[in-house]
């Protein structure tokens, strides 16, 4: 197999076996009893949310120091715990809470700075560092062998939603060396090798699509929409859902207002790796277009890199610098093996995005018309606002301003991203 010896995956926080997932399963609990008050709350989160006591419990927390966090695994566990507590506190009441108390704000900002992540529930907190194996000897690419450590609802639906992403990350790990080898093969002008690797990538992407569609097996759209999705929302572009200014991170007499996107699959470094490797460039901002919109607005996909662990972000930056496969493929005439293999790989990414759009339609647009799956005192959150807006429509089309958890104008953004992907394929000179 061809290799790029100068690229050490561990330098970018990647596991040689599991890529963006940690080499060993994440910590299930901070072992230092000093942090027991955090663990007690997060382990009983669903009960406290249901009982309406989550904010009272968080308000009674002491302000703990992060100085006793030692290994990276400790910092990651602290990040997961504080992310779940933060979103439960903000969204776990009748109306969203726009002030985060010092007991959460102070350590969360410190932990986030260490991990080079924003202090909110990112993809890393919800997926990469929040899973466990039912047995260490089982296949991590099978979601049936996975479960979550922490949960907002303690439903199977929520668990399945998260572990599907974990399984995709694990399965996609097989494609990282394949792509790096293709870059090297293009560098030495080994067209046969490039074509072979691109075909293998296409097959791998099909397998990821099959895994994605397993979401339908154990995750109910109404449960996802009404019970889980509100807790995944961020504080950016959430005025209609009750956070016009975002969230104030109180540090004890002082602090700052912050607006962050919520958890989103666009924060998956794996998914962005495919785009970068194939030279697919996205410019969609995810916001509704207006006459005054700046032409220099940062694309949403690009912005989501700020929600990835620092080392993973640097891997994408490195790949951007060395990626040469699109240029190499376009240097070959139409209907040649390399050109065809490249186009096939691009369309495979587009097909994966087609499946995602279909899933969003089922789990959000259609689910917005369903009744809540459980009794709740919640008056305003992303679900109630979306459902009310959608109820005003007489068709299946999403209402204007239909926001994703990341704050995007959801369906237009997803379709534009899909269309940009497929447009990268070029069958003519």
CSV table of C-alpha atoms in Angstrom, one decimal:
chain,number,residue,atom,x,y,z
A,1,UNK,CA,0.0,0.0,0.0
A,2,UNK,CA,1.2,3.5,-0.8
A,3,UNK,CA,1.8,5.8,2.2
A,4,UNK,CA,2.5,9.3,3.1
A,5,UNK,CA,5.1,8.8,5.8
A,6,UNK,CA,5.3,12.4,6.7
A,7,UNK,CA,1.7,12.4,7.9
A,8,UNK,CA,1.4,11.1,11.5
A,9,UNK,CA,-2.3,10.7,12.3
A,10,UNK,CA,-1.8,10.9,16.0
A,11,UNK,CA,-0.3,14.4,15.5
A,12,UNK,CA,-3.8,15.4,14.6
A,13,UNK,CA,-5.6,13.5,17.3
A,14,UNK,CA,-6.6,10.8,15.0
A,15,UNK,CA,-6.6,7.1,15.9
A,16,UNK,CA,-5.0,4.8,13.3
A,17,UNK,CA,-7.9,2.4,13.9
A,18,UNK,CA,-10.9,4.7,14.6
A,19,UNK,CA,-9.9,8.0,13.0
A,20,UNK,CA,-11.8,10.8,14.7
A,21,UNK,CA,-13.1,8.6,17.5
A,22,UNK,CA,-10.7,8.1,20.5
A,23,UNK,CA,-8.4,5.1,20.4
A,24,UNK,CA,-10.0,3.7,23.6
A,25,UNK,CA,-13.6,4.2,24.6
A,26,UNK,CA,-14.3,7.5,26.4
A,27,UNK,CA,-14.3,7.8,30.2
A,28,UNK,CA,-17.7,7.0,31.6
A,29,UNK,CA,-17.1,8.9,34.7
A,30,UNK,CA,-14.6,11.3,36.2
A,31,UNK,CA,-12.8,9.2,38.8
A,32,UNK,CA,-11.8,12.1,41.1
A,33,UNK,CA,-14.6,12.4,43.8
A,34,UNK,CA,-14.0,16.1,43.7
A,35,UNK,CA,-16.2,16.2,40.6
A,36,UNK,CA,-19.0,13.9,42.0
A,37,UNK,CA,-21.5,16.8,42.0
A,38,UNK,CA,-21.2,17.2,38.3
A,39,UNK,CA,-21.5,13.4,37.7
A,40,UNK,CA,-24.5,13.1,40.0
A,41,UNK,CA,-26.4,15.7,38.0
A,42,UNK,CA,-25.6,14.5,34.6
A,43,UNK,CA,-26.3,10.9,35.4
A,44,UNK,CA,-29.8,11.9,36.6
A,45,UNK,CA,-30.4,14.5,33.9
A,46,UNK,CA,-33.5,12.9,32.3
A,47,UNK,CA,-35.3,12.6,35.7
A,48,UNK,CA,-34.4,16.1,36.7
A,49,UNK,CA,-35.6,17.5,33.4
A,50,UNK,CA,-38.8,15.6,33.6
A,51,UNK,CA,-39.4,16.8,37.1
A,52,UNK,CA,-38.6,20.4,36.3
A,53,UNK,CA,-35.8,20.5,38.9
A,54,UNK,CA,-32.7,20.6,36.7
A,55,UNK,CA,-32.2,24.4,37.1
A,56,UNK,CA,-32.5,24.2,40.8
A,57,UNK,CA,-29.9,21.4,40.9
A,58,UNK,CA,-27.5,23.3,38.7
A,59,UNK,CA,-27.9,26.6,40.7
A,60,UNK,CA,-26.9,24.8,43.8
A,61,UNK,CA,-23.6,23.5,42.3
A,62,UNK,CA,-20.3,24.8,43.8
A,63,UNK,CA,-17.8,26.4,41.4
A,64,UNK,CA,-15.2,23.7,40.9
A,65,UNK,CA,-11.6,24.1,39.6
A,66,UNK,CA,-10.4,22.4,36.5
A,67,UNK,CA,-6.9,22.0,38.0
A,68,UNK,CA,-7.6,18.4,39.0
A,69,UNK,CA,-8.2,17.3,35.4
A,70,UNK,CA,-5.1,15.4,34.3
A,71,UNK,CA,-5.3,13.3,31.2
A,72,UNK,CA,-6.9,14.3,27.9
A,73,UNK,CA,-9.6,11.7,28.6
A,74,UNK,CA,-10.5,13.6,31.8
A,75,UNK,CA,-10.8,16.9,30.0
A,76,UNK,CA,-13.0,15.3,27.4
A,77,UNK,CA,-15.2,13.7,30.0
A,78,UNK,CA,-15.5,17.1,31.7
A,79,UNK,CA,-16.5,18.7,28.4
A,80,UNK,CA,-19.2,16.1,27.8
A,81,UNK,CA,-20.6,16.5,31.3
A,82,UNK,CA,-20.7,20.3,31.2
A,83,UNK,CA,-22.1,20.4,27.7
A,84,UNK,CA,-25.1,18.2,28.7
A,85,UNK,CA,-25.6,20.2,31.9
A,86,UNK,CA,-25.5,23.5,29.9
A,87,UNK,CA,-28.1,22.5,27.3
A,88,UNK,CA,-30.3,20.9,29.9
A,89,UNK,CA,-30.2,24.1,32.0
A,90,UNK,CA,-30.9,26.4,29.0
A,91,UNK,CA,-33.7,24.3,27.4
A,92,UNK,CA,-35.0,22.3,30.4
A,93,UNK,CA,-37.8,24.6,31.5
A,94,UNK,CA,-41.0,26.3,30.3
A,95,UNK,CA,-38.9,28.9,28.6
A,96,UNK,CA,-35.2,28.9,27.7
A,97,UNK,CA,-32.8,30.3,30.3
A,98,UNK,CA,-30.5,32.9,28.9
A,99,UNK,CA,-28.0,33.2,31.8
A,100,UNK,CA,-25.6,30.3,32.6
A,101,UNK,CA,-24.4,30.4,36.2
A,102,UNK,CA,-20.7,30.6,37.2
A,103,UNK,CA,-20.7,27.0,38.5
A,104,UNK,CA,-21.1,25.9,34.9
A,105,UNK,CA,-19.7,28.9,32.9
A,106,UNK,CA,-16.3,29.1,34.6
A,107,UNK,CA,-15.2,25.5,34.3
A,108,UNK,CA,-16.8,25.0,30.9
A,109,UNK,CA,-15.0,28.0,29.4
A,110,UNK,CA,-11.7,26.6,30.8
A,111,UNK,CA,-12.3,23.1,29.6
A,112,UNK,CA,-13.4,24.4,26.2
A,113,UNK,CA,-10.2,26.5,25.8
A,114,UNK,CA,-8.1,23.5,26.6
A,115,UNK,CA,-9.8,21.3,24.0
A,116,UNK,CA,-10.1,24.2,21.5
A,117,UNK,CA,-13.8,23.9,21.3
A,118,UNK,CA,-16.7,26.3,22.0
A,119,UNK,CA,-18.6,25.8,25.4
A,120,UNK,CA,-21.7,24.2,24.0
A,121,UNK,CA,-23.0,20.8,23.0
A,122,UNK,CA,-21.0,20.0,19.9
A,123,UNK,CA,-20.8,16.9,17.8
A,124,UNK,CA,-17.7,15.9,19.8
A,125,UNK,CA,-19.6,16.1,23.1
A,126,UNK,CA,-22.7,14.3,21.9
A,127,UNK,CA,-21.1,11.6,19.8
A,128,UNK,CA,-17.3,11.3,19.6
A,129,UNK,CA,-16.8,11.2,23.4
A,130,UNK,CA,-20.2,10.0,24.6
A,131,UNK,CA,-20.3,6.3,23.7
A,132,UNK,CA,-19.5,3.0,25.2
A,133,UNK,CA,-19.2,-0.6,23.9
A,134,UNK,CA,-21.5,-3.4,25.2
A,135,UNK,CA,-18.4,-5.5,24.9
A,136,UNK,CA,-14.8,-4.5,24.0
A,137,UNK,CA,-14.5,-7.4,21.6
A,138,UNK,CA,-17.5,-6.4,19.4
A,139,UNK,CA,-17.6,-4.5,16.1
A,140,UNK,CA,-17.7,-0.8,16.8
A,141,UNK,CA,-19.1,-0.1,13.3
A,142,UNK,CA,-22.3,-1.9,14.3
A,143,UNK,CA,-24.6,0.5,16.2
A,144,UNK,CA,-26.2,-2.5,17.9
A,145,UNK,CA,-23.0,-2.9,19.8
A,146,UNK,CA,-23.0,0.7,21.1
A,147,UNK,CA,-24.7,2.7,23.8
A,148,UNK,CA,-24.4,6.2,25.1
A,149,UNK,CA,-22.9,7.4,28.4
A,150,UNK,CA,-25.2,10.4,28.9
A,151,UNK,CA,-28.6,11.3,27.6
A,152,UNK,CA,-31.2,14.1,27.8
A,153,UNK,CA,-34.2,11.8,27.6
A,154,UNK,CA,-33.0,8.3,28.4
A,155,UNK,CA,-34.9,7.0,25.4
A,156,UNK,CA,-33.7,4.3,23.0
A,157,UNK,CA,-34.5,6.8,20.2
A,158,UNK,CA,-32.0,9.3,21.5
A,159,UNK,CA,-29.4,6.6,22.0
A,160,UNK,CA,-29.9,5.3,18.5
A,161,UNK,CA,-29.6,8.7,17.0
A,162,UNK,CA,-26.2,9.2,18.6
A,163,UNK,CA,-24.7,5.8,18.1
A,164,UNK,CA,-25.6,5.8,14.4
A,165,UNK,CA,-23.2,8.7,14.0
A,166,UNK,CA,-20.6,6.9,16.1
A,167,UNK,CA,-20.8,3.8,13.9
A,168,UNK,CA,-20.5,5.9,10.8
A,169,UNK,CA,-17.4,7.6,12.2
A,170,UNK,CA,-15.9,4.1,13.0
A,171,UNK,CA,-16.8,2.7,9.5
A,172,UNK,CA,-15.5,5.8,7.8
A,173,UNK,CA,-12.1,5.4,9.6
A,174,UNK,CA,-11.3,2.8,7.0
A,175,UNK,CA,-11.5,5.5,4.3
A,176,UNK,CA,-8.9,7.9,5.8
A,177,UNK,CA,-5.8,6.0,4.7
A,178,UNK,CA,-7.4,5.3,1.4
A,179,UNK,CA,-7.8,9.0,0.7
A,180,UNK,CA,-4.3,9.8,1.8
A,181,UNK,CA,-2.9,7.1,-0.4
A,182,UNK,CA,-4.8,8.5,-3.3
A,183,UNK,CA,-3.2,11.9,-2.7
A,184,UNK,CA,0.2,10.3,-2.9
A,185,UNK,CA,-0.7,8.2,-5.9
A,186,UNK,CA,-1.7,11.4,-7.7
A,187,UNK,CA,1.5,13.0,-6.7
A,188,UNK,CA,3.6,10.3,-8.4
A,189,UNK,CA,1.1,10.2,-11.4
A,190,UNK,CA,-0.1,6.6,-10.7
A,191,UNK,CA,-3.4,7.0,-12.5
A,192,UNK,CA,-4.4,3.3,-12.1
A,193,UNK,CA,-3.9,3.5,-8.4
A,194,UNK,CA,-5.8,6.7,-8.1
A,195,UNK,CA,-8.8,5.3,-10.0
A,196,UNK,CA,-8.8,2.1,-7.9
A,197,UNK,CA,-8.7,4.0,-4.6
A,198,UNK,CA,-11.5,6.3,-5.8
A,199,UNK,CA,-13.7,3.3,-6.7
A,200,UNK,CA,-13.0,1.9,-3.2
A,201,UNK,CA,-14.0,5.3,-1.7
A,202,UNK,CA,-17.3,5.2,-3.6
A,203,UNK,CA,-18.1,1.7,-2.3
A,204,UNK,CA,-17.2,2.9,1.2
A,205,UNK,CA,-19.5,5.9,0.9
A,206,UNK,CA,-22.3,3.5,-0.1
A,207,UNK,CA,-21.8,1.5,3.1
A,208,UNK,CA,-22.0,4.7,5.1
A,209,UNK,CA,-25.3,5.5,3.4
A,210,UNK,CA,-26.6,2.1,4.4
A,211,UNK,CA,-25.5,2.8,8.0
A,212,UNK,CA,-27.2,6.2,7.9
A,213,UNK,CA,-30.5,4.6,6.8
A,214,UNK,CA,-30.4,2.3,9.9
A,215,UNK,CA,-31.6,5.4,11.8
A,216,UNK,CA,-35.1,4.4,10.9
A,217,UNK,CA,-34.9,1.2,12.8
A,218,UNK,CA,-35.0,2.5,16.4
A,219,UNK,CA,-35.4,6.3,16.3
A,220,UNK,CA,-39.0,7.5,16.1
A,221,UNK,CA,-39.4,10.9,14.3
A,222,UNK,CA,-41.9,12.3,16.8
A,223,UNK,CA,-39.6,11.3,19.8
A,224,UNK,CA,-36.6,12.9,18.1
A,225,UNK,CA,-38.4,16.1,17.1
A,226,UNK,CA,-40.4,16.8,20.3
A,227,UNK,CA,-38.1,15.3,23.0
A,228,UNK,CA,-34.5,15.3,21.9
A,229,UNK,CA,-34.1,18.0,19.2
A,230,UNK,CA,-34.9,21.0,21.5
A,231,UNK,CA,-31.8,20.1,23.6
A,232,UNK,CA,-29.5,20.0,20.6
A,233,UNK,CA,-30.3,23.6,19.7
A,234,UNK,CA,-27.7,26.3,20.1
A,235,UNK,CA,-28.0,29.9,21.0
A,236,UNK,CA,-27.3,31.4,17.6
A,237,UNK,CA,-30.2,32.6,15.4
A,238,UNK,CA,-32.5,31.4,18.2
A,239,UNK,CA,-34.5,34.6,18.8
A,240,UNK,CA,-37.8,33.0,17.8
A,241,UNK,CA,-37.1,30.1,20.2
A,242,UNK,CA,-36.5,32.5,23.1
A,243,UNK,CA,-32.9,33.5,23.0
A,244,UNK,CA,-32.7,36.9,21.1
A,245,UNK,CA,-29.3,37.8,22.6
A,246,UNK,CA,-27.9,34.3,22.9
A,247,UNK,CA,-26.7,33.1,26.4
A,248,UNK,CA,-24.9,35.2,29.0
A,249,UNK,CA,-22.0,33.2,30.5
A,250,UNK,CA,-21.9,34.6,34.0
A,251,UNK,CA,-18.5,34.4,35.6
A,252,UNK,CA,-19.6,35.9,38.9
A,253,UNK,CA,-20.3,39.6,38.7
A,254,UNK,CA,-19.1,39.8,35.1
A,255,UNK,CA,-19.3,37.7,31.9
A,256,UNK,CA,-20.2,37.9,28.2
A,257,UNK,CA,-23.1,37.1,25.9
A,258,UNK,CA,-22.3,34.3,23.5
A,259,UNK,CA,-24.1,32.9,20.5
A,260,UNK,CA,-23.2,29.4,19.4
A,261,UNK,CA,-24.6,26.9,16.9
A,262,UNK,CA,-26.0,23.7,18.3
A,263,UNK,CA,-24.9,20.2,17.7
A,264,UNK,CA,-24.8,19.4,13.9
A,265,UNK,CA,-23.5,16.6,11.7
A,266,UNK,CA,-21.7,19.4,9.8
A,267,UNK,CA,-19.3,19.3,12.8
A,268,UNK,CA,-18.2,15.8,11.8
A,269,UNK,CA,-14.6,16.1,10.6
A,270,UNK,CA,-15.1,12.8,8.7
A,271,UNK,CA,-17.9,14.2,6.5
A,272,UNK,CA,-15.8,17.4,5.8
A,273,UNK,CA,-12.8,15.2,4.9
A,274,UNK,CA,-14.7,13.8,1.9
A,275,UNK,CA,-15.4,17.3,0.6
A,276,UNK,CA,-11.8,18.5,1.0
A,277,UNK,CA,-10.3,15.3,-0.5
A,278,UNK,CA,-12.6,15.6,-3.6
A,279,UNK,CA,-12.1,19.4,-3.8
A,280,UNK,CA,-15.7,20.2,-3.2
A,281,UNK,CA,-16.1,23.8,-2.0
A,282,UNK,CA,-19.2,25.0,-0.2
A,283,UNK,CA,-20.1,28.6,0.1
A,284,UNK,CA,-23.6,28.4,1.6
A,285,UNK,CA,-23.9,30.5,4.8
A,286,UNK,CA,-27.0,28.6,6.0
A,287,UNK,CA,-28.8,31.9,6.5
A,288,UNK,CA,-31.7,33.3,4.5
A,289,UNK,CA,-30.4,35.6,1.8
A,290,UNK,CA,-31.1,39.3,2.0
A,291,UNK,CA,-30.2,42.3,0.0
A,292,UNK,CA,-27.7,43.5,2.6
A,293,UNK,CA,-26.0,40.1,3.0
A,294,UNK,CA,-22.2,40.4,2.8
A,295,UNK,CA,-20.6,38.7,-0.1
A,296,UNK,CA,-17.8,37.8,2.3
A,297,UNK,CA,-20.0,35.9,4.7
A,298,UNK,CA,-18.3,32.8,6.0
A,299,UNK,CA,-19.8,29.6,4.7
A,300,UNK,CA,-21.6,27.5,7.3
A,301,UNK,CA,-19.5,24.4,6.5
A,302,UNK,CA,-16.3,26.3,7.0
A,303,UNK,CA,-17.6,27.9,10.3
A,304,UNK,CA,-18.4,24.4,11.6
A,305,UNK,CA,-14.7,23.6,11.8
A,306,UNK,CA,-14.6,26.0,14.8
A,307,UNK,CA,-16.8,23.4,16.5
A,308,UNK,CA,-14.3,20.6,16.0
A,309,UNK,CA,-11.5,19.6,18.4
A,310,UNK,CA,-8.4,21.7,17.6
A,311,UNK,CA,-6.3,18.8,16.3
A,312,UNK,CA,-9.1,17.5,14.0
A,313,UNK,CA,-9.5,21.0,12.6
A,314,UNK,CA,-5.7,21.1,11.9
A,315,UNK,CA,-6.0,17.8,10.1
A,316,UNK,CA,-8.6,19.3,7.7
A,317,UNK,CA,-6.3,22.3,7.2
A,318,UNK,CA,-3.4,20.0,6.3
A,319,UNK,CA,-5.6,18.0,3.9
A,320,UNK,CA,-6.7,21.2,2.3
A,321,UNK,CA,-3.1,22.1,1.6
A,322,UNK,CA,-2.1,18.7,0.1
A,323,UNK,CA,-5.4,17.7,-1.6
A,324,UNK,CA,-4.7,17.3,-5.4
A,325,UNK,CA,-7.1,14.6,-6.6
A,326,UNK,CA,-9.7,16.9,-8.2
A,327,UNK,CA,-7.0,18.7,-10.1
A,328,UNK,CA,-5.4,15.4,-11.1
A,329,UNK,CA,-8.7,13.9,-12.3
A,330,UNK,CA,-9.7,17.0,-14.2
A,331,UNK,CA,-6.3,16.8,-15.9
A,332,UNK,CA,-7.5,13.6,-17.6
A,333,UNK,CA,-9.9,13.6,-20.5
A,334,UNK,CA,-13.6,12.7,-20.1
A,335,UNK,CA,-14.4,9.0,-20.1
A,336,UNK,CA,-11.0,8.1,-18.9
A,337,UNK,CA,-10.8,5.8,-15.9
A,338,UNK,CA,-9.5,8.4,-13.5
A,339,UNK,CA,-12.1,11.0,-14.5
A,340,UNK,CA,-14.9,8.5,-14.3
A,341,UNK,CA,-13.8,7.2,-10.9
A,342,UNK,CA,-13.6,10.8,-9.6
A,343,UNK,CA,-17.1,11.6,-10.8
A,344,UNK,CA,-18.4,8.4,-9.3
A,345,UNK,CA,-16.9,9.3,-5.9
A,346,UNK,CA,-18.4,12.8,-6.0
A,347,UNK,CA,-21.8,11.5,-6.9
A,348,UNK,CA,-21.5,9.0,-4.0
A,349,UNK,CA,-21.1,11.9,-1.6
A,350,UNK,CA,-24.1,13.5,-3.2
A,351,UNK,CA,-26.1,10.4,-2.8
A,352,UNK,CA,-25.2,10.3,0.9
A,353,UNK,CA,-26.5,13.9,1.2
A,354,UNK,CA,-29.7,12.9,-0.6
A,355,UNK,CA,-30.3,10.3,2.1
A,356,UNK,CA,-29.6,13.0,4.7
A,357,UNK,CA,-32.2,15.4,3.2
A,358,UNK,CA,-34.8,12.6,3.0
A,359,UNK,CA,-34.1,11.9,6.7
A,360,UNK,CA,-34.4,15.6,7.7
A,361,UNK,CA,-37.8,15.7,5.8
A,362,UNK,CA,-39.1,12.8,7.8
A,363,UNK,CA,-37.6,13.6,11.2
A,364,UNK,CA,-38.3,17.4,11.2
A,365,UNK,CA,-40.7,18.6,8.5
A,366,UNK,CA,-43.2,15.7,8.8
A,367,UNK,CA,-42.5,15.3,12.5
A,368,UNK,CA,-43.4,18.9,13.1
A,369,UNK,CA,-47.0,18.1,12.3
A,370,UNK,CA,-47.2,15.3,14.9
A,371,UNK,CA,-48.3,15.7,18.5
A,372,UNK,CA,-45.7,15.7,21.3
A,373,UNK,CA,-44.9,12.2,22.5
A,374,UNK,CA,-45.0,13.1,26.1
A,375,UNK,CA,-46.5,15.6,28.5
A,376,UNK,CA,-44.3,18.7,28.9
A,377,UNK,CA,-44.5,22.1,30.6
A,378,UNK,CA,-42.3,23.5,27.9
A,379,UNK,CA,-43.8,26.6,26.3
A,380,UNK,CA,-41.0,27.8,24.0
A,381,UNK,CA,-38.2,25.9,22.4
A,382,UNK,CA,-37.0,24.9,18.9
A,383,UNK,CA,-39.7,22.2,18.7
A,384,UNK,CA,-42.7,24.4,19.7
A,385,UNK,CA,-41.6,27.3,17.5
A,386,UNK,CA,-41.1,25.0,14.5
A,387,UNK,CA,-44.3,23.1,15.0
A,388,UNK,CA,-46.3,26.4,15.4
A,389,UNK,CA,-44.7,27.8,12.2
A,390,UNK,CA,-45.3,24.6,10.2
A,391,UNK,CA,-48.9,24.3,11.4
A,392,UNK,CA,-49.6,27.5,9.5
A,393,UNK,CA,-48.7,25.7,6.3
A,394,UNK,CA,-51.2,23.8,4.2
A,395,UNK,CA,-48.6,21.7,2.4
A,396,UNK,CA,-45.5,19.7,3.3
A,397,UNK,CA,-43.1,22.5,2.5
A,398,UNK,CA,-41.2,23.9,5.4
A,399,UNK,CA,-42.2,27.3,6.7
A,400,UNK,CA,-39.9,30.2,6.0
A,401,UNK,CA,-37.0,30.6,8.5
A,402,UNK,CA,-37.2,26.9,9.3
A,403,UNK,CA,-34.1,26.6,11.5
A,404,UNK,CA,-31.8,23.7,12.2
A,405,UNK,CA,-30.2,23.1,15.5
A,406,UNK,CA,-27.1,24.9,14.2
A,407,UNK,CA,-29.2,28.0,13.4
A,408,UNK,CA,-29.3,27.4,9.6
A,409,UNK,CA,-32.2,28.0,7.2
A,410,UNK,CA,-32.4,24.3,7.2
A,411,UNK,CA,-33.8,22.8,3.9
A,412,UNK,CA,-32.4,25.5,1.5
A,413,UNK,CA,-29.0,25.0,3.1
A,414,UNK,CA,-29.0,21.2,2.8
A,415,UNK,CA,-30.2,21.3,-0.8
A,416,UNK,CA,-27.6,23.9,-1.8
A,417,UNK,CA,-24.9,21.8,-0.1
A,418,UNK,CA,-26.1,18.7,-1.9
A,419,UNK,CA,-26.2,20.5,-5.3
A,420,UNK,CA,-22.8,22.0,-4.8
A,421,UNK,CA,-21.5,18.5,-4.1
A,422,UNK,CA,-22.9,17.0,-7.3
A,423,UNK,CA,-21.8,20.0,-9.4
A,424,UNK,CA,-18.2,19.1,-8.6
A,425,UNK,CA,-18.5,16.1,-11.0
A,426,UNK,CA,-17.4,17.1,-14.5
A,427,UNK,CA,-18.2,14.9,-17.4
A,428,UNK,CA,-17.0,17.3,-20.1
A,429,UNK,CA,-14.0,19.5,-20.8
